CSV table of C-alpha atoms in Angstrom, one decimal:
chain,number,residue,atom,x,y,z
A,139,UNK,CA,-65.8,172.9,-3.1
A,140,UNK,CA,-65.6,172.5,0.7
A,141,UNK,CA,-68.8,172.9,2.7
A,142,UNK,CA,-68.8,176.0,4.8
A,143,UNK,CA,-71.8,175.3,7.0
A,144,UNK,CA,-71.4,176.1,10.7
A,145,UNK,CA,-73.9,173.5,11.7
A,146,UNK,CA,-74.3,170.4,9.4
A,147,UNK,CA,-77.6,169.7,11.0
A,148,UNK,CA,-79.0,172.7,9.1
A,149,UNK,CA,-78.6,170.8,5.8
A,150,UNK,CA,-82.1,169.5,5.5
A,151,UNK,CA,-84.7,169.7,2.8
A,152,UNK,CA,-85.6,173.1,4.4
A,153,UNK,CA,-81.9,174.1,4.3
A,154,UNK,CA,-80.2,172.4,1.3
A,155,UNK,CA,-76.6,172.2,0.6
A,156,UNK,CA,-75.6,175.1,-1.7
A,157,UNK,CA,-75.0,173.9,-5.3
A,158,UNK,CA,-77.3,170.9,-5.1
A,159,UNK,CA,-80.5,170.3,-7.0
A,160,UNK,CA,-82.3,170.7,-3.7
A,161,UNK,CA,-81.4,174.4,-3.7
A,162,UNK,CA,-83.8,176.8,-5.5
A,163,UNK,CA,-82.7,180.1,-7.0
A,164,UNK,CA,-84.3,183.3,-5.8
A,165,UNK,CA,-86.5,183.4,-8.9
A,166,UNK,CA,-87.9,180.0,-7.9
A,167,UNK,CA,-86.1,178.1,-10.6
A,168,UNK,CA,-84.2,175.0,-9.9
A,169,UNK,CA,-80.4,175.4,-9.7
A,170,UNK,CA,-78.4,174.0,-12.6
A,171,UNK,CA,-77.9,170.3,-12.6
A,172,UNK,CA,-74.9,169.2,-10.6
A,173,UNK,CA,-72.7,166.2,-11.5
A,174,UNK,CA,-74.2,163.3,-9.5
A,175,UNK,CA,-70.9,162.1,-8.3
A,176,UNK,CA,-70.0,165.6,-7.1
A,177,UNK,CA,-73.3,165.9,-5.4
A,178,UNK,CA,-72.9,162.5,-3.7
A,179,UNK,CA,-69.4,163.6,-2.6
A,180,UNK,CA,-70.8,166.8,-1.1
A,181,UNK,CA,-73.4,164.7,0.9
A,182,UNK,CA,-70.6,162.3,1.9
A,183,UNK,CA,-68.6,165.2,3.2
A,184,UNK,CA,-71.6,166.6,5.1
A,185,UNK,CA,-72.2,163.1,6.6
A,186,UNK,CA,-68.6,162.8,7.7
A,187,UNK,CA,-68.9,166.2,9.5
A,188,UNK,CA,-72.2,165.4,11.2
A,189,UNK,CA,-73.6,163.2,13.9
A,190,UNK,CA,-76.9,161.8,14.8
A,191,UNK,CA,-80.0,162.6,12.7
A,192,UNK,CA,-78.0,165.1,10.6
A,193,UNK,CA,-75.6,162.4,9.5
A,194,UNK,CA,-78.5,160.0,8.9
A,195,UNK,CA,-80.2,162.6,6.7
A,196,UNK,CA,-77.0,163.2,4.7
A,197,UNK,CA,-76.5,159.5,4.3
A,198,UNK,CA,-80.0,159.1,3.0
A,199,UNK,CA,-79.5,162.0,0.5
A,200,UNK,CA,-76.3,160.2,-0.6
A,201,UNK,CA,-78.2,156.9,-1.0
A,202,UNK,CA,-80.9,158.6,-3.0
A,203,UNK,CA,-78.2,159.9,-5.5
A,204,UNK,CA,-76.5,156.5,-5.6
A,205,UNK,CA,-79.8,154.8,-6.5
A,206,UNK,CA,-81.5,157.4,-8.7
A,207,UNK,CA,-78.5,159.0,-10.5
A,208,UNK,CA,-75.8,156.4,-10.4
A,209,UNK,CA,-77.7,153.1,-10.4
A,210,UNK,CA,-75.8,151.8,-7.4
A,211,UNK,CA,-78.6,149.9,-5.6
A,212,UNK,CA,-76.4,148.0,-3.2
A,213,UNK,CA,-74.5,151.1,-2.3
A,214,UNK,CA,-77.8,152.9,-1.6
A,215,UNK,CA,-78.9,150.0,0.7
A,216,UNK,CA,-75.6,150.2,2.5
A,217,UNK,CA,-75.9,153.9,3.0
A,218,UNK,CA,-79.4,153.6,4.4
A,219,UNK,CA,-78.3,150.9,6.8
A,220,UNK,CA,-75.5,153.2,8.0
A,221,UNK,CA,-78.1,156.0,8.4
A,222,UNK,CA,-79.9,153.7,10.9
A,223,UNK,CA,-76.7,153.4,12.9
A,224,UNK,CA,-76.8,157.2,13.5
A,225,UNK,CA,-80.5,157.5,13.9
A,226,UNK,CA,-82.1,154.0,14.6
A,227,UNK,CA,-85.6,155.4,13.9
A,228,UNK,CA,-84.9,157.5,10.8
A,229,UNK,CA,-88.2,157.3,9.0
A,230,UNK,CA,-86.9,157.7,5.4
A,231,UNK,CA,-84.2,155.1,5.9
A,232,UNK,CA,-86.6,152.6,7.4
A,233,UNK,CA,-89.3,153.2,4.8
A,234,UNK,CA,-86.9,152.7,1.9
A,235,UNK,CA,-85.3,149.6,3.5
A,236,UNK,CA,-88.7,148.1,4.1
A,237,UNK,CA,-89.8,149.0,0.6
A,238,UNK,CA,-86.8,147.3,-0.9
A,239,UNK,CA,-87.0,144.3,1.5
A,240,UNK,CA,-87.7,141.1,-0.4
A,241,UNK,CA,-88.8,139.3,2.7
A,242,UNK,CA,-86.1,136.6,2.4
A,243,UNK,CA,-84.9,137.4,6.0
A,244,UNK,CA,-87.9,137.6,8.3
A,245,UNK,CA,-85.7,138.6,11.3
A,246,UNK,CA,-84.3,141.6,9.4
A,247,UNK,CA,-87.9,142.5,8.3
A,248,UNK,CA,-89.2,142.2,11.9
A,249,UNK,CA,-86.4,144.4,13.2
A,250,UNK,CA,-87.0,147.1,10.6
A,251,UNK,CA,-90.8,147.0,11.2
A,252,UNK,CA,-90.2,147.2,15.0
A,253,UNK,CA,-88.1,150.3,14.5
A,254,UNK,CA,-90.7,151.7,12.2
A,255,UNK,CA,-93.4,151.1,14.7
A,256,UNK,CA,-91.6,153.3,17.2
A,257,UNK,CA,-91.6,156.2,14.7
A,258,UNK,CA,-95.4,156.1,14.0
A,259,UNK,CA,-97.7,158.4,15.9
A,260,UNK,CA,-101.0,157.8,14.1
A,261,UNK,CA,-103.0,155.0,15.9
A,262,UNK,CA,-104.2,153.4,12.6
A,263,UNK,CA,-100.6,153.2,11.3
A,264,UNK,CA,-99.4,151.7,14.6
A,265,UNK,CA,-102.3,149.2,14.5
A,266,UNK,CA,-101.3,148.1,11.0
A,267,UNK,CA,-97.7,147.8,11.9
A,268,UNK,CA,-98.5,145.8,15.1
A,269,UNK,CA,-100.6,143.4,13.1
A,270,UNK,CA,-97.9,143.0,10.5
A,271,UNK,CA,-95.3,142.3,13.1
A,272,UNK,CA,-97.6,139.9,14.9
A,273,UNK,CA,-98.2,138.0,11.7
A,274,UNK,CA,-94.4,137.8,10.9
A,275,UNK,CA,-93.6,136.6,14.4
A,276,UNK,CA,-96.3,133.9,14.2
A,277,UNK,CA,-95.9,132.7,10.7
A,278,UNK,CA,-92.2,133.3,9.7
A,279,UNK,CA,-90.5,133.2,13.0
A,280,UNK,CA,-92.9,130.7,14.6
A,281,UNK,CA,-93.0,132.6,17.9
A,282,UNK,CA,-96.6,132.9,19.2
A,283,UNK,CA,-95.4,134.6,22.4
A,284,UNK,CA,-93.8,137.4,20.5
A,285,UNK,CA,-96.8,137.6,18.2
A,286,UNK,CA,-99.1,138.0,21.2
A,287,UNK,CA,-96.7,140.7,22.6
A,288,UNK,CA,-97.0,142.7,19.4
A,289,UNK,CA,-100.8,142.5,19.5
A,290,UNK,CA,-100.8,143.5,23.2
A,291,UNK,CA,-98.4,146.4,22.4
A,292,UNK,CA,-100.6,147.4,19.4
A,293,UNK,CA,-103.8,147.4,21.6
A,294,UNK,CA,-102.0,149.5,24.2
A,295,UNK,CA,-101.2,152.1,21.6
A,296,UNK,CA,-104.3,151.8,19.5
A,297,UNK,CA,-107.0,150.6,21.9
A,298,UNK,CA,-109.9,151.5,19.6
A,299,UNK,CA,-108.7,149.5,16.6
A,300,UNK,CA,-111.3,146.8,16.0
A,301,UNK,CA,-109.0,144.6,13.8
A,302,UNK,CA,-106.3,144.6,16.5
A,303,UNK,CA,-108.9,143.7,19.2
A,304,UNK,CA,-110.2,140.8,17.0
A,305,UNK,CA,-106.7,139.5,16.4
A,306,UNK,CA,-106.1,139.7,20.2
A,307,UNK,CA,-109.2,137.8,21.0
A,308,UNK,CA,-108.4,135.2,18.4
A,309,UNK,CA,-104.9,134.7,19.9
A,310,UNK,CA,-106.3,134.5,23.4
A,311,UNK,CA,-108.9,131.9,22.3
A,312,UNK,CA,-106.1,129.9,20.6
A,313,UNK,CA,-104.1,129.9,23.8
A,314,UNK,CA,-107.1,128.9,25.8
A,315,UNK,CA,-106.8,132.1,27.9
A,316,UNK,CA,-110.4,132.4,29.2
A,317,UNK,CA,-109.5,135.1,31.7
A,318,UNK,CA,-107.7,137.2,29.1
A,319,UNK,CA,-110.5,136.8,26.7
A,320,UNK,CA,-113.1,137.8,29.4
A,321,UNK,CA,-110.9,140.8,30.2
A,322,UNK,CA,-110.8,141.8,26.6
A,323,UNK,CA,-114.6,141.5,26.2
A,324,UNK,CA,-115.1,143.6,29.3
A,325,UNK,CA,-112.8,146.3,28.0
A,326,UNK,CA,-114.9,146.6,24.9
A,327,UNK,CA,-118.2,146.8,26.7
């Protein structure tokens, strides 16, 4: 069955593809189960007809089916990585890739976390992400300058976070940066 949507961007969780399990009937019941391979093919067709975040969304739906219904974990990872090519800050793709990340490649983990940081709006979440990135830069990548940059970036976006400020002060002390430490103390007072 060919998709007959005028705008593929409309195929979101609010506007599911007809005939998929995301679509509810008028009575509120879930539509009959669809063959997972057929459902994945529909999402692949939608992805091919879309661009930007709509394509990223379709690729993530396809990845979900590959993983959940077909047991194709490597394919799901590949589809989520492709989603990031179309929308580098796609929250769902980033979250799933980070969740599945085994930590064996700290550069990849740092890149994913950096992208995820850019999608966060809540100051507490940004503070946690900045701390995690600073820790990775310092311990796994052995780059204290990048670690300090993430802490400074985190403080700029979450200035009231006590844990971030403590980490910043500790890094400044380690570096022997008395002026920076004094500035940090004055900003708290």
